[in-house]
Tab-separated table of C-alpha atoms in Angstrom:
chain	number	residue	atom	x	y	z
E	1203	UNK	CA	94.661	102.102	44.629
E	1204	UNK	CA	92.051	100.635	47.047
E	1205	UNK	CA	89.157	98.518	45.605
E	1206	UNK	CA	86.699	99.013	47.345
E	1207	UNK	CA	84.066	96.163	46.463
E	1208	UNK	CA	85.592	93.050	45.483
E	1209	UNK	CA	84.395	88.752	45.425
E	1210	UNK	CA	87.987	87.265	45.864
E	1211	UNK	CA	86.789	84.323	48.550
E	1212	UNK	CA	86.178	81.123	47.386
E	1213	UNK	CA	83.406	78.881	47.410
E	1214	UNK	CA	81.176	81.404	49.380
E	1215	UNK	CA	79.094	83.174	46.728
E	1216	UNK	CA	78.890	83.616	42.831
E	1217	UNK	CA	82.781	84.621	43.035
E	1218	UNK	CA	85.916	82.477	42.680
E	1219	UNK	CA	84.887	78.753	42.868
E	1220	UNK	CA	89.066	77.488	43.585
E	1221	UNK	CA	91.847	79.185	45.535
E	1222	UNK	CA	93.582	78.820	42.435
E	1223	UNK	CA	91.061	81.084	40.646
E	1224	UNK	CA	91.337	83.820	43.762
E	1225	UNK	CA	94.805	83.743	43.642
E	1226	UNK	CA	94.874	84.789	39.932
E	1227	UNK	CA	92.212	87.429	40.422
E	1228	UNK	CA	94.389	88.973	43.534
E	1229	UNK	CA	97.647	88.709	40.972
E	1230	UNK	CA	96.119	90.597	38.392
E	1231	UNK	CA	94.770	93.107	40.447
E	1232	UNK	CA	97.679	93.910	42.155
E	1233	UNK	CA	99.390	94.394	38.511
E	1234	UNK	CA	96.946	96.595	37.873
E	1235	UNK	CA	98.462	99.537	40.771
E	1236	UNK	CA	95.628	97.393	43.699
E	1237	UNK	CA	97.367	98.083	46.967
E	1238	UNK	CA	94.294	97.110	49.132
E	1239	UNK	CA	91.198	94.622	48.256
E	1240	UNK	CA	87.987	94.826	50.213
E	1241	UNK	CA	86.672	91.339	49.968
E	1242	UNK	CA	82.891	92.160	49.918
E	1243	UNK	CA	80.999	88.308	49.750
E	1244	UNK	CA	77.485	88.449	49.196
E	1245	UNK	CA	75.483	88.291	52.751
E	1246	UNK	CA	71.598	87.603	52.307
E	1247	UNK	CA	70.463	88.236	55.949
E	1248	UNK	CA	67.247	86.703	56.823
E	1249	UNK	CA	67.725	86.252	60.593
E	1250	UNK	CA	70.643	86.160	62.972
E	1251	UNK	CA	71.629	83.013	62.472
E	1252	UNK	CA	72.008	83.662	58.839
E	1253	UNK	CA	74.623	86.469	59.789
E	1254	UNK	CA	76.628	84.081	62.020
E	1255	UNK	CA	76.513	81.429	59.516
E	1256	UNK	CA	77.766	83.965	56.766
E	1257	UNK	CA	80.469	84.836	58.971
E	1258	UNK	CA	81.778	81.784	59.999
E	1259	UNK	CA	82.072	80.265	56.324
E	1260	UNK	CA	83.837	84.116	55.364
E	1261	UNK	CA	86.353	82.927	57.985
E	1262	UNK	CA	86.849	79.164	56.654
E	1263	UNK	CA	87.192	80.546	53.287
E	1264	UNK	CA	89.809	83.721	53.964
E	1265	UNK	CA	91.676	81.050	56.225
E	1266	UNK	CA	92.016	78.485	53.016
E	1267	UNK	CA	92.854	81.694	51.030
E	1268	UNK	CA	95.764	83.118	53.687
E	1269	UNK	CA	97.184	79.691	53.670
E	1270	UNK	CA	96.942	79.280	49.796
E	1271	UNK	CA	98.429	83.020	49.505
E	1272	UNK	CA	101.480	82.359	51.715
E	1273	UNK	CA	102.598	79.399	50.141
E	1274	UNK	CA	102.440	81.002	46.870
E	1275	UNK	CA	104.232	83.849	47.418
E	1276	UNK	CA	102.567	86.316	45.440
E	1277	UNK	CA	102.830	89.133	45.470
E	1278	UNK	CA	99.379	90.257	46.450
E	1279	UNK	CA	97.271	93.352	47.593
E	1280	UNK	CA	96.593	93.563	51.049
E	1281	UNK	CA	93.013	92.431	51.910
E	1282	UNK	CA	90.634	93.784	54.063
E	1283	UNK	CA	87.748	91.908	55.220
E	1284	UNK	CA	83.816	93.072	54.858
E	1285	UNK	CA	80.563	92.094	53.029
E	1286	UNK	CA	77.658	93.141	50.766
E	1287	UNK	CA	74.744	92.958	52.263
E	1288	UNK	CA	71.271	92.468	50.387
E	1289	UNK	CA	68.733	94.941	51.602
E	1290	UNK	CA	65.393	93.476	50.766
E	1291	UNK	CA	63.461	94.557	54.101
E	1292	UNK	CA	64.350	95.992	57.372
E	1293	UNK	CA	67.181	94.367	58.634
E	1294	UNK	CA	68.587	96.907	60.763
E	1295	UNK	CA	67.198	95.583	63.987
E	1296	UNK	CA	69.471	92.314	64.082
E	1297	UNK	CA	71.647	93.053	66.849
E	1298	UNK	CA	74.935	91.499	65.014
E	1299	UNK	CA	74.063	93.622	62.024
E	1300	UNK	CA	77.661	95.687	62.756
E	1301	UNK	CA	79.663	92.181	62.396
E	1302	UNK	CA	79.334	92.357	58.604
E	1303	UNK	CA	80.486	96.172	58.412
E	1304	UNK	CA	83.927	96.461	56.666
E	1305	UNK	CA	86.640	95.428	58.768
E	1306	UNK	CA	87.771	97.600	61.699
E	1307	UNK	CA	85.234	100.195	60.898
E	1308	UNK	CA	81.134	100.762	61.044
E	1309	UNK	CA	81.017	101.367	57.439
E	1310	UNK	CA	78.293	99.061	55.918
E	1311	UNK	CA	78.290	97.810	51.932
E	1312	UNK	CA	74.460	97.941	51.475
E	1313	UNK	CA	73.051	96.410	48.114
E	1314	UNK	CA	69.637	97.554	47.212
E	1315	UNK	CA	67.440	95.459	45.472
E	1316	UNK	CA	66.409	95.657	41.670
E	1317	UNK	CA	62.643	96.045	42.457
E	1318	UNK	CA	61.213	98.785	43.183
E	1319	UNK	CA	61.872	100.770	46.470
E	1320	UNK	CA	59.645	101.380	49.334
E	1321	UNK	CA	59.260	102.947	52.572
E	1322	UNK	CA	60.492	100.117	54.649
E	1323	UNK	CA	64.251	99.990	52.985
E	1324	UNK	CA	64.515	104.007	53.594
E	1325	UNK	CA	63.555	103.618	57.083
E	1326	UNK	CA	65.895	100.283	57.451
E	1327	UNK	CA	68.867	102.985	55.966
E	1328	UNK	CA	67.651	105.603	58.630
E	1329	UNK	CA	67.404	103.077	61.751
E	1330	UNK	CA	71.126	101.861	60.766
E	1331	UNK	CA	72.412	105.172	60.988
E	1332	UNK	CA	70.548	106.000	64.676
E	1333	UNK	CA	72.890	103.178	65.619
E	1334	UNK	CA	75.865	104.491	64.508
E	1335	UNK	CA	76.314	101.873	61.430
E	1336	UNK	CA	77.353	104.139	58.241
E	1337	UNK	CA	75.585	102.759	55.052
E	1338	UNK	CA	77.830	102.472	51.536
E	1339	UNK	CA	74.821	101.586	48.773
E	1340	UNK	CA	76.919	99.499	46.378
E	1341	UNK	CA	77.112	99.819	42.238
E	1342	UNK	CA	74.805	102.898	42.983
E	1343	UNK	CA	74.710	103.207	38.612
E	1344	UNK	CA	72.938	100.155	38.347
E	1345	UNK	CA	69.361	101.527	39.211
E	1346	UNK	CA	68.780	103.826	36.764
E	1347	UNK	CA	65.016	102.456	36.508
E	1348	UNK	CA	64.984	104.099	39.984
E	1349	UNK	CA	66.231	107.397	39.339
E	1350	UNK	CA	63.070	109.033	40.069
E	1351	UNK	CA	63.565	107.472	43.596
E	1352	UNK	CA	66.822	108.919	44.315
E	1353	UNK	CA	66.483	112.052	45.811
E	1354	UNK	CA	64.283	109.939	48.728
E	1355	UNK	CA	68.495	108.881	49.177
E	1356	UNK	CA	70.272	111.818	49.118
E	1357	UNK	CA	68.001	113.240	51.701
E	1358	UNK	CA	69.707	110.366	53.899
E	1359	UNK	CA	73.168	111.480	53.643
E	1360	UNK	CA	74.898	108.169	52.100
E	1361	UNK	CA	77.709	107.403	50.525
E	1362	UNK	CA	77.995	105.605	46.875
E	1363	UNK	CA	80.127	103.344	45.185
E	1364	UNK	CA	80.068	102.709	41.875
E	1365	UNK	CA	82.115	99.908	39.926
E	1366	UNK	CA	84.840	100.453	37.724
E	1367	UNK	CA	83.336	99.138	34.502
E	1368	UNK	CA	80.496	101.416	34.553
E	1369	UNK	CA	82.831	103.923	34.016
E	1370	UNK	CA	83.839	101.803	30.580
E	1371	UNK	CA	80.643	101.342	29.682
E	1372	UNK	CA	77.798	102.922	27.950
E	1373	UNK	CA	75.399	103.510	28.816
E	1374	UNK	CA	76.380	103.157	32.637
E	1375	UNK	CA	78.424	105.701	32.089
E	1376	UNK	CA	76.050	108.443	30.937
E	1377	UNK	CA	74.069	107.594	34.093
E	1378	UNK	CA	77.214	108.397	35.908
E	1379	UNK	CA	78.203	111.515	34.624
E	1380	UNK	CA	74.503	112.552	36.180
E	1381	UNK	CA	75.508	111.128	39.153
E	1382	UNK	CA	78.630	113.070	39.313
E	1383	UNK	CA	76.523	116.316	38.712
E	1384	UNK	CA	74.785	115.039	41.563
E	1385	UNK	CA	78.213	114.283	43.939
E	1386	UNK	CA	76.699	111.051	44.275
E	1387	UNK	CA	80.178	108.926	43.721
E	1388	UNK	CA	82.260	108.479	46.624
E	1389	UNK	CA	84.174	105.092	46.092
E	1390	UNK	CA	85.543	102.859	43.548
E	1391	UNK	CA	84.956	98.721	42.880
E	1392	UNK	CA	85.874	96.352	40.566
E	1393	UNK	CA	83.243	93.907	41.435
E	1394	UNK	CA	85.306	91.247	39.793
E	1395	UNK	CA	84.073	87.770	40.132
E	1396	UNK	CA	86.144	86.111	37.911
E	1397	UNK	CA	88.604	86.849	35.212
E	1398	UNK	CA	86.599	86.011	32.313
E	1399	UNK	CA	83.260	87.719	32.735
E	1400	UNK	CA	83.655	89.670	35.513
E	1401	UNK	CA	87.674	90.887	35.914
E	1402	UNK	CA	88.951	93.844	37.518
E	1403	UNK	CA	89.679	96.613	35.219
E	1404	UNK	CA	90.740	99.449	37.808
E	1405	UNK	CA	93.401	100.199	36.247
E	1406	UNK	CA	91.622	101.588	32.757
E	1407	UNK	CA	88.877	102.738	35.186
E	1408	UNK	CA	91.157	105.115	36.588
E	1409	UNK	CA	92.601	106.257	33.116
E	1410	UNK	CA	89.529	107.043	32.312
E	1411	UNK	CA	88.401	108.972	35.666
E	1412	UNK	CA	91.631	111.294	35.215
E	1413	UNK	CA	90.857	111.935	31.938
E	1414	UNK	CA	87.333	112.967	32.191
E	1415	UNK	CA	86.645	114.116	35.161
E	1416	UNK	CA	90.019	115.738	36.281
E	1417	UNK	CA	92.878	113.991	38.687
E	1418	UNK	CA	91.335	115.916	41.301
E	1419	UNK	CA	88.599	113.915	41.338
E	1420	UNK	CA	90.374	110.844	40.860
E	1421	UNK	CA	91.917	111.251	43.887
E	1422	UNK	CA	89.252	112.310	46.071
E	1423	UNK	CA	87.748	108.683	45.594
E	1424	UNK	CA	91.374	107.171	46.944
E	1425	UNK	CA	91.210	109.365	49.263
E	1426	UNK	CA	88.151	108.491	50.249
E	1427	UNK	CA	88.102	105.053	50.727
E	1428	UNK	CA	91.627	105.761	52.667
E	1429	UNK	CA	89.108	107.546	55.284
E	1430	UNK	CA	86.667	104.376	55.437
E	1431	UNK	CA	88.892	101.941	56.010
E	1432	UNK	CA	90.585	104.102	58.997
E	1433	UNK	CA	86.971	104.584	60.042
E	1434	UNK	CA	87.060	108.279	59.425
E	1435	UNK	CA	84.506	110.426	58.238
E	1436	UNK	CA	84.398	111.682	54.650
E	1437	UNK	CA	84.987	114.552	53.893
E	1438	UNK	CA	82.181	115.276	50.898
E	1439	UNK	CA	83.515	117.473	48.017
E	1440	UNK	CA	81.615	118.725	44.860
E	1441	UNK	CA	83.813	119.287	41.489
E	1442	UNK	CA	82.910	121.212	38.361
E	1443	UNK	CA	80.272	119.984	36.147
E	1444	UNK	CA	81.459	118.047	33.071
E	1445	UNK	CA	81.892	120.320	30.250
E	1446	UNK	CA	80.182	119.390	26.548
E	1447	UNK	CA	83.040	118.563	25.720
E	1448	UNK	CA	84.471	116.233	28.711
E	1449	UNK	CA	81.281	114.946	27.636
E	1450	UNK	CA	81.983	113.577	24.043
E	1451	UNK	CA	84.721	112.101	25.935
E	1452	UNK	CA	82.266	109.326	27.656
């Protein structure tokens, strides 16, 4: 599996505060079937310089981590670097805006914020795509209070992530089955920040996924974040609607 929004860096943002506490988080996501961790710190851009400083303390901090990994031995998942990046005006004009796309790619993890939307983030979505940057909007499930507001995305042509314990969850999970109606899930994330509050629960994420909504579907998420990371274009798909039953199953 690929998880595809994860905070394994230390000391950088609300994530791990010790290597020792990243190490255990990559352990126990790699014994959970984790092949591949996208290490997605937050990044609260406010001007250039904010991006370069974000980027050089990502580097201190995946340098401490490499070193820490290698002389523990592991074994670990493979880890791909990338960021998640607030979206609280239009920040598409800063020209090293593409630096904090996911490693090796111009995919971008875009969080949008909790109040409510406006013109100006739409057009910042828009404006990144002219320039060839491909927008991910992060936990997608977590704005319900904006549901009325979502069809302004879909008429953008995004993709969505959504985390793993939403799928656990009510009543994140109701929300979600509306966004599957919707094909408006595209990728899969732990979010784990820790492993007390916050862990990675892929693995029962997935159980869950196969169950419900069919291994087909399952693996068109794995498939698709396969495509991101080799900066490929995916390929959108739209699956039965749940049934009443697959329903009670939530």
């Amino acid at each position: 599996m690929i998880d595809f929004h994860a905070h394994i860096l230390p000391k950088i943002d609300d994530g791990p505060k010790h290597l020792s506490d990243s190490l255990s988080m990559l352990k126990h996501s790699y014994e959970q079937g984790v092949g591949t961790v996208v290490s997605t710190s937050h990044c609260y851009v406010t001007d250039e310089a904010r991006i370069d400083a974000f980027l050089a303390a990502r580097a201190r901090s995946y340098r401490a981590l490499r070193e820490a990994m290698d002389s523990d031995g592991g074994p670990f998942p493979n880890i791909v670097l990338g960021a998640e990046v607030h979206l609280y005006k239009d920040i598409s004009h800063y020209e090293n805006l593409p630096k904090l796309c996911i490693e090796g790619t111009n995919y971008l993890l875009v969080e949008m914020p909790y109040t409510k939307w406006n013109n100006t983030l739409y057009d910042s979505l828009y404006s990144m795509q002219l320039k060839h940057l491909r927008p991910i909007l992060a936990h997608i499930e977590r704005y319900a209070a904006q549901e009325d507001a979502f069809e302004n995305l879909f008429s953008l042509d995004l993709l969505y992530q959504v985390n793993a314990d939403s799928f656990l969850h009510s009543p994140e999970k109701r929300f979600l089955a509306k966004l599957f109606d919707k094909n408006a899930i595209q990728l899969l994330g732990s979010d784990m920040h820790n492993l007390t509050s916050r862990p990675s629960r892929m693995q029962k994420a997935a159980e869950h996924i196969g169950k419900v909504y069919g291994q087909p579907f399952l693996e068109y998420i794995q498939n698709n974040a396969e495509a991101v990371l080799e900066n490929r274009d995916v390929l959108l798909k739209s699956f039965p609607r749940l049934s009443f039953w697959d329903k009670l199953k939530l």
